[in-house]
């Protein structure tokens, strides 16, 4: 049985913060941010808007029939409203779905992890139809005095509906992994004072940008290559590549390392910045709205994030 994505929707909060707006908050400039990252603007949730609010808004934008028969909800997030209940439980209640619901934590690779879990659930017969949501309010864990991280992230949510699709559509392969020895390079939301390694933790996002950059530029091409091989395909078969939208330079480096034309990659981060788990559905939606993704296209997805984590999958687009 093959499982595919049959609907997709995204939501961004109303408040827009341009690079110039940020230059009033910290010592930075549009020139620095754009040249180092490719980001032009980000959207920030209001005081009364949380990760569940954005997730619910994204689900609301799906075609109404897409919710019929949903029996599994997974929300990938690093910024849940609370430790419990899960954001997924709040979504379940809002739409009164007869579904099992839980959150998943794998930082920015979380949405790709959640897709993998949902596909396995449906293929095993345990579930029939899943909402796989990535939703984040990164602004709530941002240190707005720290220019090295405050310029990178944005809030937003995306949702994909997963269910059985006919051959030859749907997911073909997965590759994923974790390297916890890199935990100290990217973390946020601490309860503990230190990591087991003794490295200090913080309630706000802390990042060693250079280490994360090195990790991402290595792991993204490797993961895409592995998933493509596992699918019995070659890189030349891929029509579109959608990576986590963290930095345009990381995407350019991946294209170069894979020997692929940058035109095959979706770059949407200039519009919405790094939305963590929501960034890949955001980029897929961008490709759909711009006519770059059509039924039958072979697509590789690849995410990376805190943990450190990574995940890639290859699918044939089903609608
Ligand atoms: N504005 C102006 N100057 C800045 C800013 C800013 N916003 N931020 C840093 N600088 C300064 C630094 O202080 C430094 O100054 P110095 O030379 O006087 O010390 C200089 O710019 C260079 O800083 P670097 O950190 O070396 O800059 P770099 O070229 O490495 O770019 C960046 C930084 C953009 C963060 C890059 O390292 C990067 O993209 N890393 C990967 C980040 C990423 O992908 N994160 C996703 C994480 S996914 C998740 O799970 C959350």
mmCIF file of C-alpha atoms and ligand atoms in Angstrom:
data_model
loop_
_atom_site.group_PDB
_atom_site.id
_atom_site.type_symbol
_atom_site.label_atom_id
_atom_site.label_comp_id
_atom_site.label_asym_id
_atom_site.label_seq_id
_atom_site.Cartn_x
_atom_site.Cartn_y
_atom_site.Cartn_z
ATOM 1 C CA UNK A 1 0.000 0.000 0.000
ATOM 2 C CA UNK A 2 1.333 3.479 -0.799
ATOM 3 C CA UNK A 3 0.663 6.583 1.253
ATOM 4 C CA UNK A 4 0.822 10.122 -0.071
ATOM 5 C CA UNK A 5 -0.026 13.741 0.663
ATOM 6 C CA UNK A 6 -3.530 14.585 -0.572
ATOM 7 C CA UNK A 7 -3.887 18.161 0.748
ATOM 8 C CA UNK A 8 -1.667 20.873 2.201
ATOM 9 C CA UNK A 9 -2.259 24.231 3.892
ATOM 10 C CA UNK A 10 -0.210 26.843 5.749
ATOM 11 C CA UNK A 11 -0.805 29.817 7.987
ATOM 12 C CA UNK A 12 1.331 32.826 8.936
ATOM 13 C CA UNK A 13 0.400 35.275 11.699
ATOM 14 C CA UNK A 14 -0.508 38.832 10.650
ATOM 15 C CA UNK A 15 2.334 40.807 12.194
ATOM 16 C CA UNK A 16 5.219 41.188 9.719
ATOM 17 C CA UNK A 17 8.707 42.127 10.866
ATOM 18 C CA UNK A 18 11.080 43.182 8.076
ATOM 19 C CA UNK A 19 14.860 43.209 8.378
ATOM 20 C CA UNK A 20 14.671 47.012 8.627
ATOM 21 C CA UNK A 21 12.188 46.695 11.524
ATOM 22 C CA UNK A 22 14.658 44.368 13.273
ATOM 23 C CA UNK A 23 17.464 46.895 12.798
ATOM 24 C CA UNK A 24 15.517 49.115 15.249
ATOM 25 C CA UNK A 25 15.652 46.341 17.873
ATOM 26 C CA UNK A 26 19.239 45.053 17.541
ATOM 27 C CA UNK A 27 22.482 46.162 15.901
ATOM 28 C CA UNK A 28 21.917 44.611 12.455
ATOM 29 C CA UNK A 29 20.962 45.565 8.895
ATOM 30 C CA UNK A 30 18.938 44.299 5.952
ATOM 31 C CA UNK A 31 22.230 43.970 4.049
ATOM 32 C CA UNK A 32 23.823 41.703 6.729
ATOM 33 C CA UNK A 33 20.737 39.514 7.194
ATOM 34 C CA UNK A 34 19.953 39.112 3.488
ATOM 35 C CA UNK A 35 23.527 38.481 2.377
ATOM 36 C CA UNK A 36 24.202 35.907 5.159
ATOM 37 C CA UNK A 37 20.833 34.139 5.153
ATOM 38 C CA UNK A 38 18.581 35.159 2.242
ATOM 39 C CA UNK A 39 15.875 36.245 4.713
ATOM 40 C CA UNK A 40 13.937 39.498 4.078
ATOM 41 C CA UNK A 41 11.091 39.263 6.586
ATOM 42 C CA UNK A 42 9.411 37.072 9.184
ATOM 43 C CA UNK A 43 5.945 36.922 10.805
ATOM 44 C CA UNK A 44 5.452 37.077 14.557
ATOM 45 C CA UNK A 45 2.505 35.717 16.571
ATOM 46 C CA UNK A 46 0.513 38.137 18.706
ATOM 47 C CA UNK A 47 0.583 37.970 22.497
ATOM 48 C CA UNK A 48 -2.563 35.836 22.565
ATOM 49 C CA UNK A 49 -1.513 33.625 19.635
ATOM 50 C CA UNK A 50 0.251 30.359 20.396
ATOM 51 C CA UNK A 51 1.453 27.318 18.483
ATOM 52 C CA UNK A 52 -2.016 25.727 18.806
ATOM 53 C CA UNK A 53 -3.643 28.907 17.420
ATOM 54 C CA UNK A 54 -1.459 28.795 14.295
ATOM 55 C CA UNK A 55 -1.897 25.023 13.887
ATOM 56 C CA UNK A 56 -5.698 25.352 14.074
ATOM 57 C CA UNK A 57 -5.638 28.220 11.538
ATOM 58 C CA UNK A 58 -3.594 26.105 9.115
ATOM 59 C CA UNK A 59 -5.974 23.132 9.456
ATOM 60 C CA UNK A 60 -8.925 25.514 8.953
ATOM 61 C CA UNK A 61 -7.525 26.360 5.513
ATOM 62 C CA UNK A 62 -7.684 22.739 4.288
ATOM 63 C CA UNK A 63 -10.596 21.828 2.013
ATOM 64 C CA UNK A 64 -13.432 20.741 4.408
ATOM 65 C CA UNK A 65 -13.556 17.181 3.029
ATOM 66 C CA UNK A 66 -9.868 16.740 3.934
ATOM 67 C CA UNK A 67 -10.819 16.342 7.616
ATOM 68 C CA UNK A 68 -13.269 13.500 6.995
ATOM 69 C CA UNK A 69 -11.933 10.245 8.432
ATOM 70 C CA UNK A 70 -8.855 11.716 10.110
ATOM 71 C CA UNK A 71 -7.885 9.307 12.907
ATOM 72 C CA UNK A 72 -4.325 10.457 13.670
ATOM 73 C CA UNK A 73 -2.908 13.917 14.426
ATOM 74 C CA UNK A 74 0.810 14.491 14.881
ATOM 75 C CA UNK A 75 2.099 17.976 15.642
ATOM 76 C CA UNK A 76 5.843 18.442 15.224
ATOM 77 C CA UNK A 77 6.866 21.418 17.332
ATOM 78 C CA UNK A 78 9.653 22.840 19.482
ATOM 79 C CA UNK A 79 7.387 25.530 20.941
ATOM 80 C CA UNK A 80 4.245 23.824 22.319
ATOM 81 C CA UNK A 81 1.735 25.916 24.287
ATOM 82 C CA UNK A 82 2.529 23.691 27.296
ATOM 83 C CA UNK A 83 4.377 20.461 28.138
ATOM 84 C CA UNK A 84 0.920 18.945 28.275
ATOM 85 C CA UNK A 85 -1.705 18.773 26.959
ATOM 86 C CA UNK A 86 -0.099 18.371 23.548
ATOM 87 C CA UNK A 87 -0.829 20.880 20.803
ATOM 88 C CA UNK A 88 -2.222 17.915 18.875
ATOM 89 C CA UNK A 89 -4.850 17.342 21.600
ATOM 90 C CA UNK A 90 -5.952 20.994 21.277
ATOM 91 C CA UNK A 91 -6.282 20.596 17.501
ATOM 92 C CA UNK A 92 -8.236 17.341 17.993
ATOM 93 C CA UNK A 93 -10.668 19.076 20.335
ATOM 94 C CA UNK A 94 -11.117 22.154 18.138
ATOM 95 C CA UNK A 95 -12.200 20.066 15.132
ATOM 96 C CA UNK A 96 -13.859 17.315 17.249
ATOM 97 C CA UNK A 97 -11.977 14.595 15.353
ATOM 98 C CA UNK A 98 -12.109 10.925 16.415
ATOM 99 C CA UNK A 99 -8.343 10.737 16.423
ATOM 100 C CA UNK A 100 -5.293 9.772 18.456
ATOM 101 C CA UNK A 101 -3.174 12.880 18.843
ATOM 102 C CA UNK A 102 0.336 13.617 20.072
ATOM 103 C CA UNK A 103 3.276 16.022 19.657
ATOM 104 C CA UNK A 104 6.690 15.046 18.366
ATOM 105 C CA UNK A 105 10.000 16.743 19.165
ATOM 106 C CA UNK A 106 12.862 16.545 16.652
ATOM 107 C CA UNK A 107 13.423 20.320 16.232
ATOM 108 C CA UNK A 108 13.411 21.554 12.632
ATOM 109 C CA UNK A 109 13.531 17.991 11.246
ATOM 110 C CA UNK A 110 10.342 17.252 13.223
ATOM 111 C CA UNK A 111 7.860 17.531 10.365
ATOM 112 C CA UNK A 112 9.832 15.040 8.263
ATOM 113 C CA UNK A 113 10.065 12.725 11.307
ATOM 114 C CA UNK A 114 6.295 13.018 11.793
ATOM 115 C CA UNK A 115 5.666 12.219 8.134
ATOM 116 C CA UNK A 116 7.740 9.037 8.519
ATOM 117 C CA UNK A 117 5.724 7.972 11.594
ATOM 118 C CA UNK A 118 2.369 8.729 9.933
ATOM 119 C CA UNK A 119 3.283 6.770 6.793
ATOM 120 C CA UNK A 120 4.290 3.743 8.927
ATOM 121 C CA UNK A 121 1.056 3.975 10.920
ATOM 122 C CA UNK A 122 -1.092 4.038 7.801
ATOM 123 C CA UNK A 123 0.888 1.314 6.014
ATOM 124 C CA UNK A 124 0.617 -0.951 9.065
ATOM 125 C CA UNK A 125 -3.163 -0.499 9.112
ATOM 126 C CA UNK A 126 -3.115 1.133 12.564
ATOM 127 C CA UNK A 127 -4.379 4.454 11.143
ATOM 128 C CA UNK A 128 -6.204 5.474 7.976
ATOM 129 C CA UNK A 129 -5.764 9.213 7.589
ATOM 130 C CA UNK A 130 -3.383 11.602 9.342
ATOM 131 C CA UNK A 131 -2.903 15.310 9.822
ATOM 132 C CA UNK A 132 0.838 15.964 10.007
ATOM 133 C CA UNK A 133 1.319 19.470 11.330
ATOM 134 C CA UNK A 134 4.423 21.597 11.836
ATOM 135 C CA UNK A 135 3.637 24.624 13.969
ATOM 136 C CA UNK A 136 5.924 27.056 15.770
ATOM 137 C CA UNK A 137 5.948 30.279 17.724
ATOM 138 C CA UNK A 138 9.737 30.671 17.692
ATOM 139 C CA UNK A 139 9.251 34.326 18.714
ATOM 140 C CA UNK A 140 8.275 33.132 22.225
ATOM 141 C CA UNK A 141 11.701 31.488 22.781
ATOM 142 C CA UNK A 142 13.760 34.123 20.954
ATOM 143 C CA UNK A 143 16.127 36.345 22.900
ATOM 144 C CA UNK A 144 15.241 39.618 21.161
ATOM 145 C CA UNK A 145 18.491 41.156 22.383
ATOM 146 C CA UNK A 146 20.620 38.498 20.647
ATOM 147 C CA UNK A 147 21.203 39.566 17.037
ATOM 148 C CA UNK A 148 22.853 36.259 16.156
ATOM 149 C CA UNK A 149 19.567 34.356 16.540
ATOM 150 C CA UNK A 150 16.764 36.989 16.584
ATOM 151 C CA UNK A 151 17.148 37.628 12.847
ATOM 152 C CA UNK A 152 16.795 33.988 11.789
ATOM 153 C CA UNK A 153 13.413 32.708 12.908
ATOM 154 C CA UNK A 154 9.728 33.312 12.205
ATOM 155 C CA UNK A 155 6.373 31.938 13.365
ATOM 156 C CA UNK A 156 4.007 29.862 11.225
ATOM 157 C CA UNK A 157 2.233 26.560 10.719
ATOM 158 C CA UNK A 158 1.700 24.016 7.955
ATOM 159 C CA UNK A 159 -0.345 20.841 7.670
ATOM 160 C CA UNK A 160 -0.331 17.900 5.271
ATOM 161 C CA UNK A 161 -3.074 15.280 4.985
ATOM 162 C CA UNK A 162 -1.698 11.753 4.551
ATOM 163 C CA UNK A 163 -3.710 8.754 3.359
ATOM 164 C CA UNK A 164 -3.574 5.868 0.889
ATOM 165 C CA UNK A 165 -2.948 6.925 -2.704
ATOM 166 C CA UNK A 166 -2.776 4.751 -5.839
ATOM 167 C CA UNK A 167 0.566 3.665 -7.310
ATOM 168 C CA UNK A 168 2.802 5.253 -8.548
ATOM 169 C CA UNK A 169 2.131 8.197 -6.196
ATOM 170 C CA UNK A 170 3.197 8.623 -2.589
ATOM 171 C CA UNK A 171 6.225 8.106 -0.369
ATOM 172 C CA UNK A 172 9.011 5.888 -1.703
ATOM 173 C CA UNK A 173 11.722 5.973 0.962
ATOM 174 C CA UNK A 174 13.028 7.526 4.173
ATOM 175 C CA UNK A 175 16.441 8.264 5.656
ATOM 176 C CA UNK A 176 16.805 9.760 9.096
ATOM 177 C CA UNK A 177 19.205 10.024 12.021
ATOM 178 C CA UNK A 178 20.318 11.819 15.158
ATOM 179 C CA UNK A 179 23.671 12.910 16.588
ATOM 180 C CA UNK A 180 23.104 13.906 20.222
ATOM 181 C CA UNK A 181 26.777 14.814 20.616
ATOM 182 C CA UNK A 182 25.848 18.035 18.795
ATOM 183 C CA UNK A 183 23.081 18.929 21.286
ATOM 184 C CA UNK A 184 25.173 21.800 22.673
ATOM 185 C CA UNK A 185 25.230 23.562 19.274
ATOM 186 C CA UNK A 186 21.505 24.302 19.131
ATOM 187 C CA UNK A 187 19.044 24.306 22.020
ATOM 188 C CA UNK A 188 16.201 26.199 23.696
ATOM 189 C CA UNK A 189 13.509 26.001 26.360
ATOM 190 C CA UNK A 190 15.623 24.603 29.183
ATOM 191 C CA UNK A 191 14.246 23.127 32.399
ATOM 192 C CA UNK A 192 17.639 21.659 33.349
ATOM 193 C CA UNK A 193 20.576 23.999 33.996
ATOM 194 C CA UNK A 194 22.994 21.906 31.939
ATOM 195 C CA UNK A 195 23.162 19.174 29.346
ATOM 196 C CA UNK A 196 24.549 15.809 30.582
ATOM 197 C CA UNK A 197 27.827 16.944 28.960
ATOM 198 C CA UNK A 198 27.894 19.908 31.386
ATOM 199 C CA UNK A 199 27.226 22.503 28.666
ATOM 200 C CA UNK A 200 24.860 25.217 29.963
ATOM 201 C CA UNK A 201 21.231 25.367 28.797
ATOM 202 C CA UNK A 202 18.991 28.424 28.331
ATOM 203 C CA UNK A 203 15.255 29.198 28.090
ATOM 204 C CA UNK A 204 16.001 31.049 24.816
ATOM 205 C CA UNK A 205 17.384 29.802 21.486
ATOM 206 C CA UNK A 206 21.153 29.360 21.673
ATOM 207 C CA UNK A 207 23.037 28.455 18.536
ATOM 208 C CA UNK A 208 26.598 27.961 17.394
ATOM 209 C CA UNK A 209 25.811 29.145 13.864
ATOM 210 C CA UNK A 210 29.041 27.955 12.291
ATOM 211 C CA UNK A 211 28.749 24.410 13.710
ATOM 212 C CA UNK A 212 25.103 24.154 12.634
ATOM 213 C CA UNK A 213 26.057 25.462 9.200
ATOM 214 C CA UNK A 214 28.784 22.806 8.833
ATOM 215 C CA UNK A 215 26.431 20.068 10.044
ATOM 216 C CA UNK A 216 23.605 21.134 7.698
ATOM 217 C CA UNK A 217 25.760 21.435 4.590
ATOM 218 C CA UNK A 218 27.082 17.885 5.201
ATOM 219 C CA UNK A 219 23.921 16.115 6.264
ATOM 220 C CA UNK A 220 21.392 17.574 3.790
ATOM 221 C CA UNK A 221 23.120 16.270 0.633
ATOM 222 C CA UNK A 222 23.944 12.946 2.342
ATOM 223 C CA UNK A 223 20.341 12.421 3.453
ATOM 224 C CA UNK A 224 18.919 13.311 0.027
ATOM 225 C CA UNK A 225 21.359 10.928 -1.637
ATOM 226 C CA UNK A 226 20.493 8.081 0.762
ATOM 227 C CA UNK A 227 16.722 8.523 0.408
ATOM 228 C CA UNK A 228 17.006 8.727 -3.390
ATOM 229 C CA UNK A 229 19.107 5.549 -3.556
ATOM 230 C CA UNK A 230 16.727 3.719 -1.203
ATOM 231 C CA UNK A 231 13.882 4.629 -3.578
ATOM 232 C CA UNK A 232 15.808 2.989 -6.425
ATOM 233 C CA UNK A 233 16.190 6.364 -8.142
ATOM 234 C CA UNK A 234 19.004 8.702 -9.113
ATOM 235 C CA UNK A 235 19.313 12.413 -8.350
ATOM 236 C CA UNK A 236 18.585 13.133 -12.017
ATOM 237 C CA UNK A 237 15.083 11.633 -11.520
ATOM 238 C CA UNK A 238 14.143 14.314 -8.961
ATOM 239 C CA UNK A 239 11.918 17.132 -10.214
ATOM 240 C CA UNK A 240 11.981 19.251 -7.052
ATOM 241 C CA UNK A 241 13.917 19.405 -3.783
ATOM 242 C CA UNK A 242 12.429 20.967 -0.680
ATOM 243 C CA UNK A 243 14.789 21.393 2.258
ATOM 244 C CA UNK A 244 14.322 22.976 5.641
ATOM 245 C CA UNK A 245 14.279 26.735 5.025
ATOM 246 C CA UNK A 246 17.029 27.949 7.367
ATOM 247 C CA UNK A 247 19.544 29.683 5.155
ATOM 248 C CA UNK A 248 19.794 30.191 1.378
ATOM 249 C CA UNK A 249 23.544 29.526 1.569
ATOM 250 C CA UNK A 250 22.900 26.062 3.029
ATOM 251 C CA UNK A 251 20.542 25.303 0.129
ATOM 252 C CA UNK A 252 23.093 26.613 -2.407
ATOM 253 C CA UNK A 253 25.797 24.449 -0.838
ATOM 254 C CA UNK A 254 23.522 21.361 -0.987
ATOM 255 C CA UNK A 255 22.855 21.993 -4.681
ATOM 256 C CA UNK A 256 26.568 22.329 -5.332
ATOM 257 C CA UNK A 257 27.535 19.201 -3.379
ATOM 258 C CA UNK A 258 24.876 17.157 -5.151
ATOM 259 C CA UNK A 259 25.895 18.578 -8.545
ATOM 260 C CA UNK A 260 22.315 19.741 -9.131
ATOM 261 C CA UNK A 261 20.953 22.960 -10.594
ATOM 262 C CA UNK A 262 19.785 25.372 -7.865
ATOM 263 C CA UNK A 263 16.598 25.752 -9.935
ATOM 264 C CA UNK A 264 15.516 22.314 -8.657
ATOM 265 C CA UNK A 265 15.456 23.616 -5.064
ATOM 266 C CA UNK A 266 12.635 25.613 -3.508
ATOM 267 C CA UNK A 267 13.822 28.745 -1.716
ATOM 268 C CA UNK A 268 10.949 30.504 0.063
ATOM 269 C CA UNK A 269 12.697 31.597 3.274
ATOM 270 C CA UNK A 270 13.068 35.208 2.066
ATOM 271 C CA UNK A 271 9.289 35.497 2.619
ATOM 272 C CA UNK A 272 8.858 33.757 6.003
ATOM 273 C CA UNK A 273 12.347 33.092 7.543
ATOM 274 C CA UNK A 274 13.069 29.855 9.422
ATOM 275 C CA UNK A 275 9.749 28.491 10.766
ATOM 276 C CA UNK A 276 11.412 25.357 12.152
ATOM 277 C CA UNK A 277 8.976 22.421 11.741
ATOM 278 C CA UNK A 278 6.633 24.537 9.588
ATOM 279 C CA UNK A 279 9.282 25.501 7.053
ATOM 280 C CA UNK A 280 9.024 22.492 4.738
ATOM 281 C CA UNK A 281 5.210 22.605 4.383
ATOM 282 C CA UNK A 282 5.651 26.373 3.880
ATOM 283 C CA UNK A 283 8.121 25.743 1.026
ATOM 284 C CA UNK A 284 5.903 23.023 -0.510
ATOM 285 C CA UNK A 285 2.931 25.412 -0.431
ATOM 286 C CA UNK A 286 5.091 28.106 -2.041
ATOM 287 C CA UNK A 287 6.006 25.674 -4.840
ATOM 288 C CA UNK A 288 2.352 24.663 -5.352
ATOM 289 C CA UNK A 289 1.159 28.283 -5.472
ATOM 290 C CA UNK A 290 3.889 29.181 -7.964
ATOM 291 C CA UNK A 291 3.124 26.268 -10.294
ATOM 292 C CA UNK A 292 6.441 24.550 -9.540
ATOM 293 C CA UNK A 293 4.908 21.370 -8.106
ATOM 294 C CA UNK A 294 2.548 19.231 -10.175
ATOM 295 C CA UNK A 295 0.912 15.824 -9.924
ATOM 296 C CA UNK A 296 3.449 13.110 -10.737
ATOM 297 C CA UNK A 297 6.538 15.148 -9.802
ATOM 298 C CA UNK A 298 9.247 13.319 -7.857
ATOM 299 C CA UNK A 299 10.094 15.379 -4.797
ATOM 300 C CA UNK A 300 12.843 14.980 -2.195
ATOM 301 C CA UNK A 301 12.270 16.536 1.242
ATOM 302 C CA UNK A 302 15.172 17.057 3.651
ATOM 303 C CA UNK A 303 15.206 18.589 7.108
ATOM 304 C CA UNK A 304 17.795 19.165 9.840
ATOM 305 C CA UNK A 305 17.660 20.687 13.282
ATOM 306 C CA UNK A 306 18.505 20.706 16.954
ATOM 307 C CA UNK A 307 19.346 17.358 18.505
ATOM 308 C CA UNK A 308 21.103 17.296 16.114
ATOM 309 C CA UNK A 309 18.573 15.579 13.844
ATOM 310 C CA UNK A 310 18.040 15.039 10.140
ATOM 311 C CA UNK A 311 15.476 13.345 7.917
ATOM 312 C CA UNK A 312 14.843 12.951 4.216
ATOM 313 C CA UNK A 313 12.135 11.322 2.128
ATOM 314 C CA UNK A 314 11.301 10.905 -1.549
ATOM 315 C CA UNK A 315 7.714 10.981 -2.790
ATOM 316 C CA UNK A 316 5.760 11.242 -6.004
ATOM 317 C CA UNK A 317 3.304 14.117 -5.656
ATOM 318 C CA UNK A 318 -0.263 12.806 -5.735
ATOM 319 C CA UNK A 319 -2.473 15.786 -6.703
HETATM 320 N N1 LIG B 1 23.723 41.487 12.220
HETATM 321 C C1 LIG B 1 24.958 41.982 12.076
HETATM 322 N N2 LIG B 1 26.067 41.316 12.446
HETATM 323 C C2 LIG B 1 25.915 40.093 12.987
HETATM 324 C C3 LIG B 1 24.659 39.518 13.172
HETATM 325 C C4 LIG B 1 23.521 40.250 12.769
HETATM 326 N N3 LIG B 1 22.269 39.783 12.885
HETATM 327 N N4 LIG B 1 24.810 38.302 13.720
HETATM 328 C C5 LIG B 1 26.141 38.109 13.877
HETATM 329 N N5 LIG B 1 26.800 39.209 13.448
HETATM 330 C C6 LIG B 1 28.233 39.437 13.425
HETATM 331 C C7 LIG B 1 28.956 38.591 14.433
HETATM 332 O O1 LIG B 1 28.950 39.216 15.697
HETATM 333 C C8 LIG B 1 30.345 38.504 13.821
HETATM 334 O O2 LIG B 1 31.040 39.704 14.134
HETATM 335 P P1 LIG B 1 32.589 39.653 14.502
HETATM 336 O O3 LIG B 1 33.269 39.136 13.267
HETATM 337 O O4 LIG B 1 32.882 41.074 14.812
HETATM 338 O O5 LIG B 1 32.694 38.715 15.672
HETATM 339 C C9 LIG B 1 30.067 38.512 12.320
HETATM 340 O O6 LIG B 1 28.743 39.040 12.155
HETATM 341 C C10 LIG B 1 30.144 37.141 11.698
HETATM 342 O O7 LIG B 1 29.372 36.249 12.507
HETATM 343 P P2 LIG B 1 29.273 34.720 12.187
HETATM 344 O O8 LIG B 1 28.445 34.045 13.222
HETATM 345 O O9 LIG B 1 30.635 34.185 11.893
HETATM 346 O O10 LIG B 1 28.465 34.783 10.812
HETATM 347 P P3 LIG B 1 28.182 33.633 9.803
HETATM 348 O O11 LIG B 1 28.672 34.009 8.465
HETATM 349 O O12 LIG B 1 28.563 32.274 10.352
HETATM 350 O O13 LIG B 1 26.590 33.661 9.705
HETATM 351 C C11 LIG B 1 24.663 32.482 10.511
HETATM 352 C C12 LIG B 1 25.826 33.401 10.858
HETATM 353 C C13 LIG B 1 23.789 33.174 9.485
HETATM 354 C C14 LIG B 1 23.861 32.194 11.758
HETATM 355 C C15 LIG B 1 25.220 31.173 9.895
HETATM 356 O O14 LIG B 1 26.246 30.655 10.722
HETATM 357 C C16 LIG B 1 24.173 30.137 9.713
HETATM 358 O O15 LIG B 1 23.304 30.278 8.868
HETATM 359 N N6 LIG B 1 24.232 29.020 10.445
HETATM 360 C C17 LIG B 1 23.242 27.981 10.365
HETATM 361 C C18 LIG B 1 22.035 28.430 11.102
HETATM 362 C C19 LIG B 1 20.853 27.511 10.859
HETATM 363 O O16 LIG B 1 20.696 26.968 9.799
HETATM 364 N N7 LIG B 1 20.047 27.344 11.858
HETATM 365 C C20 LIG B 1 18.913 26.496 11.711
HETATM 366 C C21 LIG B 1 18.740 25.763 12.904
HETATM 367 S S1 LIG B 1 17.454 24.644 12.704
HETATM 368 C C22 LIG B 1 16.717 24.423 14.205
HETATM 369 O O17 LIG B 1 16.565 23.300 14.619
HETATM 370 C C23 LIG B 1 16.300 25.597 15.038
#
